[in-house]
Coordinates of C-alpha atoms and ligand atoms in Angstrom, one line a residue:
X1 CA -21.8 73.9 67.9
X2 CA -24.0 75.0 64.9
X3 CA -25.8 72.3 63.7
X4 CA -24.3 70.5 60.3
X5 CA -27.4 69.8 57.4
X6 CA -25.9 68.1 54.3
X7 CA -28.8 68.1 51.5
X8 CA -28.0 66.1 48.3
X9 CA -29.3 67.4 45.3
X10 CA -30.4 71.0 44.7
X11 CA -34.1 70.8 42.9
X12 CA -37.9 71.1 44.0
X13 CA -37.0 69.2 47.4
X14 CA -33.9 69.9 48.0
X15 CA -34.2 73.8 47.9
X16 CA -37.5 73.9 49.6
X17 CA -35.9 71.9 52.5
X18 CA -33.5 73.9 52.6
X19 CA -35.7 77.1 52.9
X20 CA -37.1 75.5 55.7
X21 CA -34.0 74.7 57.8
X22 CA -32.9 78.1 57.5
X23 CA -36.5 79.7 58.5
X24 CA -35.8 77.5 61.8
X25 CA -32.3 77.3 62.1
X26 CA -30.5 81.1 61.6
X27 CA -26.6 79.7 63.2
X28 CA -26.8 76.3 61.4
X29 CA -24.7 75.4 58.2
X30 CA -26.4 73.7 55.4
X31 CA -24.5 72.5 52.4
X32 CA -25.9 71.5 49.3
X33 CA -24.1 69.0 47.0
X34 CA -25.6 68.9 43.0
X35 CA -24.2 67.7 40.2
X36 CA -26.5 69.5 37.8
X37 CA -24.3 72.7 36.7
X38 CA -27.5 74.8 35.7
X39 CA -28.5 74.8 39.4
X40 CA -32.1 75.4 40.5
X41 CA -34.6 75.4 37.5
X42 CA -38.3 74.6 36.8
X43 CA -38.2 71.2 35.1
X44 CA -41.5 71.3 34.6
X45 CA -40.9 74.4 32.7
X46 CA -38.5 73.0 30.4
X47 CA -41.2 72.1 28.3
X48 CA -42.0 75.7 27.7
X49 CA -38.5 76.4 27.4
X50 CA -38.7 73.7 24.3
X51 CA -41.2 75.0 22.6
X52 CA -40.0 78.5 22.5
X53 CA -42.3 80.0 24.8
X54 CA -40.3 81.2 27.8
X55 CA -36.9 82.0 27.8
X56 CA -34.2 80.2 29.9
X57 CA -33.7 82.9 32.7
X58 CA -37.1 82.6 33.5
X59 CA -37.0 79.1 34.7
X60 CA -35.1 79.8 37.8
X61 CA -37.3 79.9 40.9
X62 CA -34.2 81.6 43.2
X63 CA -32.3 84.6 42.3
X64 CA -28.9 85.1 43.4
X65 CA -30.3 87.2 46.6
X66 CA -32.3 84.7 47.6
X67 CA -29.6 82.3 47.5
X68 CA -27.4 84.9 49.3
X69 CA -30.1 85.5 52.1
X70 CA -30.3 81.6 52.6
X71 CA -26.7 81.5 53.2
X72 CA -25.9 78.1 52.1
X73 CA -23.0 76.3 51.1
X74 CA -23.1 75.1 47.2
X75 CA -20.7 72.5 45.7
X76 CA -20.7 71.3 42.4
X77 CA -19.9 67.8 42.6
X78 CA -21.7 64.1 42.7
X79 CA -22.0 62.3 46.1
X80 CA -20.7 59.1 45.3
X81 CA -20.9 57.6 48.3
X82 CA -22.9 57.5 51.5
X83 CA -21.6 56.5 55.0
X84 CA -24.4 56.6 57.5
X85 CA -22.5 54.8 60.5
X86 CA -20.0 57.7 60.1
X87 CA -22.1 60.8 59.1
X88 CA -20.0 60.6 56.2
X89 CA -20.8 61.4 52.3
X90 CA -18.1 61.2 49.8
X91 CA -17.8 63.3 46.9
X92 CA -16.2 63.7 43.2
X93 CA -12.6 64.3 43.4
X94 CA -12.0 62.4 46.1
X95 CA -13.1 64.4 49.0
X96 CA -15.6 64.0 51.8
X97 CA -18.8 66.1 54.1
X98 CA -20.0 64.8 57.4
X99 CA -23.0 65.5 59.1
X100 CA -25.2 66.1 61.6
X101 CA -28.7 65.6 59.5
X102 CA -28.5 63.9 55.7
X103 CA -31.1 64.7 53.0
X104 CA -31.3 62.6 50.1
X105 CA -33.0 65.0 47.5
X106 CA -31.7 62.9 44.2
X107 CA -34.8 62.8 42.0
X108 CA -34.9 61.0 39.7
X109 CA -33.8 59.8 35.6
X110 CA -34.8 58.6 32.6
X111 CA -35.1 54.5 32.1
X112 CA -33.8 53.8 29.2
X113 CA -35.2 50.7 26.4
X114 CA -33.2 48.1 25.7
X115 CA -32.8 48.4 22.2
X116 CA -29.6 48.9 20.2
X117 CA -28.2 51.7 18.9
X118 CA -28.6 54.0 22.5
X119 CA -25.4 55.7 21.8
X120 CA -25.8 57.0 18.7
X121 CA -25.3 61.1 18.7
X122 CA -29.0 62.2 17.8
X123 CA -30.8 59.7 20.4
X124 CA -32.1 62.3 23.3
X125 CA -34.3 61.9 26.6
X126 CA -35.8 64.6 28.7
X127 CA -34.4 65.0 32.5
X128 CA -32.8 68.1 32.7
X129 CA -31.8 71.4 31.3
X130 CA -28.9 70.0 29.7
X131 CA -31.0 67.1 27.3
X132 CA -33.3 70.4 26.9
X133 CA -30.3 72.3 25.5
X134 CA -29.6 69.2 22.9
X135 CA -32.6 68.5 21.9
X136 CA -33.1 72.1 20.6
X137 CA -29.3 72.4 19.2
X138 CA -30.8 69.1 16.9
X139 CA -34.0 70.7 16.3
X140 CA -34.1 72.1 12.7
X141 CA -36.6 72.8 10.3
X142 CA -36.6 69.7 8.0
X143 CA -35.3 67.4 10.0
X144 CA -37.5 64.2 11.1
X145 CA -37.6 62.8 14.7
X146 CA -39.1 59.6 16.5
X147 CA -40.2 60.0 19.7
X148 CA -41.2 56.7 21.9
X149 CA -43.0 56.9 24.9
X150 CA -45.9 57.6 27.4
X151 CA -46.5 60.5 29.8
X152 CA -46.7 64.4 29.8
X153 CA -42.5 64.2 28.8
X154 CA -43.2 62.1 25.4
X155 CA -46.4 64.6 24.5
X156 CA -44.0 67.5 25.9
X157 CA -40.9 66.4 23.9
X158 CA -42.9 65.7 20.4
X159 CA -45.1 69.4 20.7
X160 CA -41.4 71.2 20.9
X161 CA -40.6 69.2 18.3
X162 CA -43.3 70.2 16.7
X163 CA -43.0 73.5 17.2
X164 CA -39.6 73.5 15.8
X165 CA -41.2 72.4 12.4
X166 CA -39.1 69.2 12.9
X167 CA -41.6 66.7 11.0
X168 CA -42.3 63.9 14.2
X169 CA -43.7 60.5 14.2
X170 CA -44.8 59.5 17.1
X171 CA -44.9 55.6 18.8
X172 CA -47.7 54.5 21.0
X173 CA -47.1 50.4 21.6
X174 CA -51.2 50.0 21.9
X175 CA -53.8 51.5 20.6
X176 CA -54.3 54.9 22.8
X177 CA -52.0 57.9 24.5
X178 CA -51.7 57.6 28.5
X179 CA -53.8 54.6 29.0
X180 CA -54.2 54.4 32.8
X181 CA -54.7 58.4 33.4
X182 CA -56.8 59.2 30.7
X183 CA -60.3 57.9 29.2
X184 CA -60.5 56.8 25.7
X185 CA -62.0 59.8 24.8
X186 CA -59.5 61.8 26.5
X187 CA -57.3 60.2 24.6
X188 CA -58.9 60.6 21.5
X189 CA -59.0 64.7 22.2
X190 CA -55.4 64.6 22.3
X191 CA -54.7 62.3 19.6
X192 CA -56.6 64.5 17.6
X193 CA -55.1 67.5 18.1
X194 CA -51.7 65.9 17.6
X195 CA -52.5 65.2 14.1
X196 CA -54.1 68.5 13.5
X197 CA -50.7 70.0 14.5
X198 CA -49.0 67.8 11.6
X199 CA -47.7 64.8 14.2
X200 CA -47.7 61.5 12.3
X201 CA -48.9 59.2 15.4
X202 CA -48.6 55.1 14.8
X203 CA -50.4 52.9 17.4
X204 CA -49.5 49.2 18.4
X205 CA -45.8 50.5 17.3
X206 CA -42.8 49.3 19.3
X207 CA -39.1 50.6 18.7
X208 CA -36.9 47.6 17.7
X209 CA -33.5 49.3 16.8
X210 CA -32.0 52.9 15.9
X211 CA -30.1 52.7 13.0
X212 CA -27.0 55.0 12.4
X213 CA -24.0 55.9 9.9
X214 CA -20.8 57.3 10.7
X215 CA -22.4 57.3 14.7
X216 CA -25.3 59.6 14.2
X217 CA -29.0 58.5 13.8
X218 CA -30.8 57.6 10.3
X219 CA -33.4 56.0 11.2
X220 CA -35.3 53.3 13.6
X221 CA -36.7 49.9 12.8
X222 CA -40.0 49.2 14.3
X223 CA -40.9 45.6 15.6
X224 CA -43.0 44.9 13.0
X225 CA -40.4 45.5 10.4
X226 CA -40.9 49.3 9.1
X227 CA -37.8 51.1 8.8
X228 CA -38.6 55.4 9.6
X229 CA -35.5 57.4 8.4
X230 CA -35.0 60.0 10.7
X231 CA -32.1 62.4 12.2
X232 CA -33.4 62.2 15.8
X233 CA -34.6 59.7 18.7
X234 CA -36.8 61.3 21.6
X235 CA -37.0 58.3 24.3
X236 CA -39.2 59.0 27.3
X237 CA -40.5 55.5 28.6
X238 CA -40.6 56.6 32.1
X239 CA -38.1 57.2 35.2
X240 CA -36.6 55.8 38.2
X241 CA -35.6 57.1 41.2
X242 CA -31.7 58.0 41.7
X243 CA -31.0 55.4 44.7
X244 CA -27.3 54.5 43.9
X245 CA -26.5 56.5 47.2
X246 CA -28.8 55.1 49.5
X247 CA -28.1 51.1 47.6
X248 CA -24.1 51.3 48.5
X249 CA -24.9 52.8 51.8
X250 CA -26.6 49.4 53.1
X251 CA -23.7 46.8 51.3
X252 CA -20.7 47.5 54.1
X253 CA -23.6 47.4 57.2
X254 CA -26.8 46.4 57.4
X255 CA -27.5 48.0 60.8
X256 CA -27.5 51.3 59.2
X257 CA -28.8 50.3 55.9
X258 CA -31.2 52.6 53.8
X259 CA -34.2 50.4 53.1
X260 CA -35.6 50.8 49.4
X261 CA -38.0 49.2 47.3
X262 CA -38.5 51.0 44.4
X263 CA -37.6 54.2 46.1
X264 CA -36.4 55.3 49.3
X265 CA -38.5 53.9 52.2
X266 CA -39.5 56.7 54.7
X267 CA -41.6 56.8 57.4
X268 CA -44.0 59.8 58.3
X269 CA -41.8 62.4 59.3
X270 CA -39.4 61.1 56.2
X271 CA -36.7 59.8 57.7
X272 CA -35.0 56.5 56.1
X273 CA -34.5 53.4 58.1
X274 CA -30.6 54.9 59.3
X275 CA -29.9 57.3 61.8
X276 CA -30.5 61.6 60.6
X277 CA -30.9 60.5 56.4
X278 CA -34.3 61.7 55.4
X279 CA -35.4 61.2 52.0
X280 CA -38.0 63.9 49.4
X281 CA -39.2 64.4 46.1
X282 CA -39.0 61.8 43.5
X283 CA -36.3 59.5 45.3
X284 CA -38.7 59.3 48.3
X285 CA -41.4 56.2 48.2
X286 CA -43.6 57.5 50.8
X287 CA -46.5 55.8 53.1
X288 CA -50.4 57.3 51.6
X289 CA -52.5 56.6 54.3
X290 CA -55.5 56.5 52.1
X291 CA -54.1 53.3 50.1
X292 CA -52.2 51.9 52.6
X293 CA -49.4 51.8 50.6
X294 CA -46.2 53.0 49.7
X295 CA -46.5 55.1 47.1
X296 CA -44.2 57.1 44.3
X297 CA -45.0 60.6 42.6
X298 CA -43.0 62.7 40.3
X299 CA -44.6 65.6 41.0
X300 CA -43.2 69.1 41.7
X301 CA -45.6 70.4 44.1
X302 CA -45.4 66.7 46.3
X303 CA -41.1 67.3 46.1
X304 CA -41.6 70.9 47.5
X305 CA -44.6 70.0 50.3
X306 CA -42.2 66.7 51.5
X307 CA -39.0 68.9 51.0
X308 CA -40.3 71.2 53.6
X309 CA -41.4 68.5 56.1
X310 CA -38.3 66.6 55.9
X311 CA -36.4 70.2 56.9
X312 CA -38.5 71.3 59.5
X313 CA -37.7 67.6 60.8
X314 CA -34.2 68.2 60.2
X315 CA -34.2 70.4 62.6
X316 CA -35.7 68.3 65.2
X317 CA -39.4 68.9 65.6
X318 CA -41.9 66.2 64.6
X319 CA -44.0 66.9 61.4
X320 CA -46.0 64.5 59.5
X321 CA -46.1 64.3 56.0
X322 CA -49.9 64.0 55.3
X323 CA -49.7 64.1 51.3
X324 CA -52.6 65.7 49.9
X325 CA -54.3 65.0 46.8
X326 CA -52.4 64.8 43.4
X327 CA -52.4 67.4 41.5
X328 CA -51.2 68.7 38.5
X329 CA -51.8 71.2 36.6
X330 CA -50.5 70.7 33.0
X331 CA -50.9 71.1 29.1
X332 CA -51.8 67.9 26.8
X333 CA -51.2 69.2 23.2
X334 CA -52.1 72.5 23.9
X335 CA -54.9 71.5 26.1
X336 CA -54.5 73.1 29.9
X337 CA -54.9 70.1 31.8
X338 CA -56.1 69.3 35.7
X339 CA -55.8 66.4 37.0
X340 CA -56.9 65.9 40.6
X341 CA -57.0 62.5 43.1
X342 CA -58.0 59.2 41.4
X343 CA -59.1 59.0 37.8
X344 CA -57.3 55.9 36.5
X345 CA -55.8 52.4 37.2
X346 CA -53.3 49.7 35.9
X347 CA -50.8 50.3 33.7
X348 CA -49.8 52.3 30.7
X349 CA -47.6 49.7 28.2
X350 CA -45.8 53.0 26.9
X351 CA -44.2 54.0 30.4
X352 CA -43.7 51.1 31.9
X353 CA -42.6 52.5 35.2
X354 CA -43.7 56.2 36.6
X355 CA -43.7 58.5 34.1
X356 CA -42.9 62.6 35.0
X357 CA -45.3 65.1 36.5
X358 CA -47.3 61.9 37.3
X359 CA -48.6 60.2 40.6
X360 CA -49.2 56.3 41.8
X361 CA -51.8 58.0 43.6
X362 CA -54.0 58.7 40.5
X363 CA -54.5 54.8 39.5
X364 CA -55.6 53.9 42.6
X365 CA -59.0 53.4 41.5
X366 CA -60.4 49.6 42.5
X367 CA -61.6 47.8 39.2
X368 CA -64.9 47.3 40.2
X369 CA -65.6 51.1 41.0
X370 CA -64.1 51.6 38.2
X371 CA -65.6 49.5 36.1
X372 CA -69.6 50.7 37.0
X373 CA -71.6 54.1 37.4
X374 CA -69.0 56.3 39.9
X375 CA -67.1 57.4 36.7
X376 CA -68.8 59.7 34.5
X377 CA -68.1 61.6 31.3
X378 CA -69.2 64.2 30.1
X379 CA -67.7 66.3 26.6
X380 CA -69.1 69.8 26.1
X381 CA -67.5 70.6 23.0
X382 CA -64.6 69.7 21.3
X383 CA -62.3 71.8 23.2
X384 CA -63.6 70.9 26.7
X385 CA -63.3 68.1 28.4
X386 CA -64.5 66.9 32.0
X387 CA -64.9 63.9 33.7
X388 CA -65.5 63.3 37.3
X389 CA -65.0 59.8 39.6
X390 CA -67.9 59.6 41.9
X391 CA -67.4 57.5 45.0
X392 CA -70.2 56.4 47.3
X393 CA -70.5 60.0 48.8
X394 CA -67.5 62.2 47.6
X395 CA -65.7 62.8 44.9
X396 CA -62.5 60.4 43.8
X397 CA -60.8 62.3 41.4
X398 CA -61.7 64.3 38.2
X399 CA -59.9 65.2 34.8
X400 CA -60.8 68.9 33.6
X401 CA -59.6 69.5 29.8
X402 CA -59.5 73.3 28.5
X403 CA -61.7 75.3 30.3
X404 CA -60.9 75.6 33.9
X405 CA -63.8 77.4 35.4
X406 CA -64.8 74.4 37.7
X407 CA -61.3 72.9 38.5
X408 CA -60.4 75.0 41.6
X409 CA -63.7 74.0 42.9
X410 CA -63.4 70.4 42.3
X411 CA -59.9 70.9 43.8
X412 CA -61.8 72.0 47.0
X413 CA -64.7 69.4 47.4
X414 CA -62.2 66.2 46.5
X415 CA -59.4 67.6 48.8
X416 CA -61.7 68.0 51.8
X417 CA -63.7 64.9 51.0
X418 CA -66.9 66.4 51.0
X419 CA -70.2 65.1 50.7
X420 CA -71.7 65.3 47.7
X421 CA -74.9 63.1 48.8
X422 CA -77.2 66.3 47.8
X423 CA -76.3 66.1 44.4
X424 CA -75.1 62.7 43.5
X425 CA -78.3 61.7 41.8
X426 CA -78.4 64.6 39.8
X427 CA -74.6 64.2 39.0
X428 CA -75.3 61.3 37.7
X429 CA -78.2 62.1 35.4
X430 CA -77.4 61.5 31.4
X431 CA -77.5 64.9 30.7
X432 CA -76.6 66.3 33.9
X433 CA -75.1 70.1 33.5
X434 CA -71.9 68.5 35.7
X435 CA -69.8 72.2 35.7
X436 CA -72.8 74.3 36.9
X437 CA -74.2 71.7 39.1
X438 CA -70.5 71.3 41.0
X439 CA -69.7 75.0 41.1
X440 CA -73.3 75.7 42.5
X441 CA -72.9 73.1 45.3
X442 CA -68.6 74.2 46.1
X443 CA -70.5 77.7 46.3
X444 CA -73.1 76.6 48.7
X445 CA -71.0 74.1 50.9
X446 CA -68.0 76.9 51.5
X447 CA -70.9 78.9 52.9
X448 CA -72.0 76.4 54.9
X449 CA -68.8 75.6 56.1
X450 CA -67.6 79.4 57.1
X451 CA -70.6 79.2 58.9
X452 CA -70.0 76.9 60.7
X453 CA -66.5 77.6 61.7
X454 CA -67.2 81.0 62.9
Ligands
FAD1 C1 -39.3 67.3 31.5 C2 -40.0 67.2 32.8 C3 -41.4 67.6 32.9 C4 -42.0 67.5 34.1 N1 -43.4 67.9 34.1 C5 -44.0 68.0 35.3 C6 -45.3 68.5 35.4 O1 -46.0 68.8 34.4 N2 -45.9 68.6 36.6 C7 -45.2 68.2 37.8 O2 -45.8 68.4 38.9 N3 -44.0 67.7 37.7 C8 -43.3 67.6 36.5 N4 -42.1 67.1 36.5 C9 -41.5 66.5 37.7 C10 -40.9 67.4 38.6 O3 -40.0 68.3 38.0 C11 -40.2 66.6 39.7 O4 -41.2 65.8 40.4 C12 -39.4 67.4 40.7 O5 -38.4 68.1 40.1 C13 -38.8 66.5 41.7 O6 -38.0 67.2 42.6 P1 -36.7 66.5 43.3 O7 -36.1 67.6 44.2 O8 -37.2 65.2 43.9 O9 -35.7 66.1 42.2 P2 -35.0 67.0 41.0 O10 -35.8 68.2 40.8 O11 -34.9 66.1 39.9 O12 -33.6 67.3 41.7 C14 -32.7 66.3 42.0 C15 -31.3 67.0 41.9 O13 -30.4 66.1 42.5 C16 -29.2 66.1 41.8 N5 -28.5 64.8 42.1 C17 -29.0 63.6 42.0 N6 -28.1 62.7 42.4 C18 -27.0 63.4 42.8 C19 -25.8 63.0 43.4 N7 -25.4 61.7 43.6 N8 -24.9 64.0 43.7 C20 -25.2 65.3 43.5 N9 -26.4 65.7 43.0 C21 -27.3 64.7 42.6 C22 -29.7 66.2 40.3 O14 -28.7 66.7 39.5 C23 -30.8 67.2 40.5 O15 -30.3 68.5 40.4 C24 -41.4 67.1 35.3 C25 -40.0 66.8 35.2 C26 -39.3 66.8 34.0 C27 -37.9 66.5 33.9

């Protein structure tokens, strides 16, 4: 008998897992439940998509031969239900898939503030294709938007605004963007070049209430009393992962319960605490051995690398999950951004959760390293920015804004822990040329260490 793969939800994880199976598994059947009706898409991309810059057709990572040669089963429906005793998931209308090997691929969604006036028709968040779709049918020139949040959505959602000459006003509830990623003066680059672009941005500003008439938006009341007239409400506060599957699966039995904190517990090989359900991408809360803990990312690149683990596992060999470094590559108002291992800590009071395309892993910076000589800045010129977390020999993490020369070798040398000892003093001179010295030394140890490999 051909073995039976059910994989819920078809995004980052879901698809490369189910690349995987198939690369291992020609005779077995793998059937792929989503609820989202535009399919497989870049959501990272949808932020380009936004601000005009790539067209919708180009966000789709499959074409149709690649689904064909992959020879899956699609349906279009929401898994309402999970049975794990019976190998059993339940669908919308009423019908039913069993199993051999579950993946629970769900991702995750949008928090939402608890503020009134949600459901008025203008008030938009970013998760999918679809919200993408709205937010540009409400996009007009001279309309005015509010957009409230932390994170690479908020700064993604209020630069397509912008470029849709929609006048925005942006909400930060303290007094500086991305508080626990970025330095001040990271902040302050990007802050600056919001304004520059026309954003109005108002610090230590909390929403309070969306106002409406005849059920669409006018305007918002801030806490401290200020009403804003506008047509349009951009929320993007941070996410949680979809776990409504894996919650009702533990409330008939608790022997074959799927543990979850704040996402879905999996071991190593990402399997959940029942029998054949795996878990990837944003739903899964995975252990990082270099924290000890149990961390959560919302990146695409972690969704596809676990994705692919869980299916080789599927299948029945033994893989690990070792996650590597986070990293993400992104653009922070118009800046190309890098950001690589630990360069922050705490928490950011405008995303009071995770936020998208981010990573526990980057905050993971203890307060007193943080707090003394490992982290160093340095600012080149306006448009650049680097800064790079020093530990006792290696590199931490490090933050490259606009030019890039130096981030694939900083990639390298954090990655692979190197040593840095040769040049730490000089890294940490005041004026120390910090690109030239780090490319010098990548240069030097990759020579070293093809050396010593062959
Ligand atoms: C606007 C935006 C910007 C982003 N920016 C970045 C970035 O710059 N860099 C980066 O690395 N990452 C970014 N991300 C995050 C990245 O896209 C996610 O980490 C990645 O998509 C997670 O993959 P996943 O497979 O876990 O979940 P998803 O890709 O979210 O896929 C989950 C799928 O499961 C379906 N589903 C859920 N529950 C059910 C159910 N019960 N029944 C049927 N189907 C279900 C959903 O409809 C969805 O299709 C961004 C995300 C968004 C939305």
């Amino acid at each position: 008998m051909p073995q039976r793969y059910l994989i819920v939800g078809l995004g980052a994880a879901g698809a490369a897992a189910a690349e995987t199976i198939r690369s291992q598994d020609p005779a077995g059947e793998i059937v792929v439940v989503s609820d989202d009706a535009h399919g497989y898409y870049s959501r990272p991309g949808l932020a380009y998509y936004l601000a005009g810059e790539v067209p919708e057709h180009m966000l789709h990572p499959f074409s149709d031969h690649d689904f064909r040669r992959l020879h899956l089963r699609q349906v279009p429906a929401r898994a309402t239900r999970l049975d794990p005793a019976a190998h059993r998931v339940e669908i919308d209308p009423g019908d039913s898939l069993s199993y051999d090997r579950l993946l629970l691929a769900t991702g995750s969604l949008a928090t939402e503030p608890s503020v009134p006036g949600l459901d008025l028709e203008g008030v938009v968040k970013q998760d999918d294709m679809e919200d993408a779709r709205r937010i540009l049918k409400l996009s007009h020139r001279g309309r005015v938007a509010v957009v409230v949040g932390g994170g690479i959505t908020a700064l993604e959602v209020v630069e397509g605004l912008n470029a849709r000459h929609v006048h925005t006003h942006y909400f930060l509830r303290r007094d500086r963007y991305w508080s626990n990623v970025l330095d001040p003066a990271e902040s302050k680059l990007v802050e600056h070049r919001l304004r520059e672009e026309g954003v109005e941005i108002h610090y230590n500003t909390d929403l309070a209430q969306i106002r409406g008439a005849g059920g669409h938006v006018v305007g918002v009341t801030t806490s401290d009393g200020r009403a804003i007239p506008c047509n349009l409400v951009a929320v993007a506060i941070g996410v949680r992962p979809r776990m409504e599957l894996a919650v009702n699966a533990g409330l008939r039995s608790t022997a074959s319960a799927v543990e979850t904190q704040r996402g879905i517990l999996v071991n190593q090989t990402l399997q959940s605490s029942a029998p054949d359900v795996f878990a990837a991408g944003d739903v899964a809360q995975a252990l990082d051995p270099s924290s000890g803990k149990r961390l959560l990312n919302t990146l695409w690149s972690v969704a596809v690398a676990q994705g692919r683990v869980a299916g080789l596992n599927m299948t029945g060999q033994a893989h690990v999950y070792v996650p590597g470094v986070p990293l993400n590559v992104t653009r922070l108002a118009g800046l190309t951004t890098t950001i690589i291992g630990t360069v922050g800590r705490g928490r950011d009071e405008d995303v009071p959760g995770l936020a998208r395309g981010d990573s526990e892993g980057w905050r993971q910076l203890a307060d007193s390293a943080a707090g003394m000589g490992p982290v160093m800045v340095q600012t080149d010129t306006a448009e650049n920015h680097l800064r790079v977390v020093l530990g006792e020999n290696t590199l931490l993490g490090a933050l490259v804004m606009g030019d890039q020369t130096v981030s694939r070798p900083l990639y390298h040398l954090i990655s692979q822990r190197a040593d840095v000892t040769p040049i730490r003093n000089r890294l940490l001179e005041p004026a120390a040329r910090l690109e030239e010295l780090l490319t010098n030394f990548w240069i030097d140890w990759r020579r070293q260490h093809a050396a010593q490999e062959s």
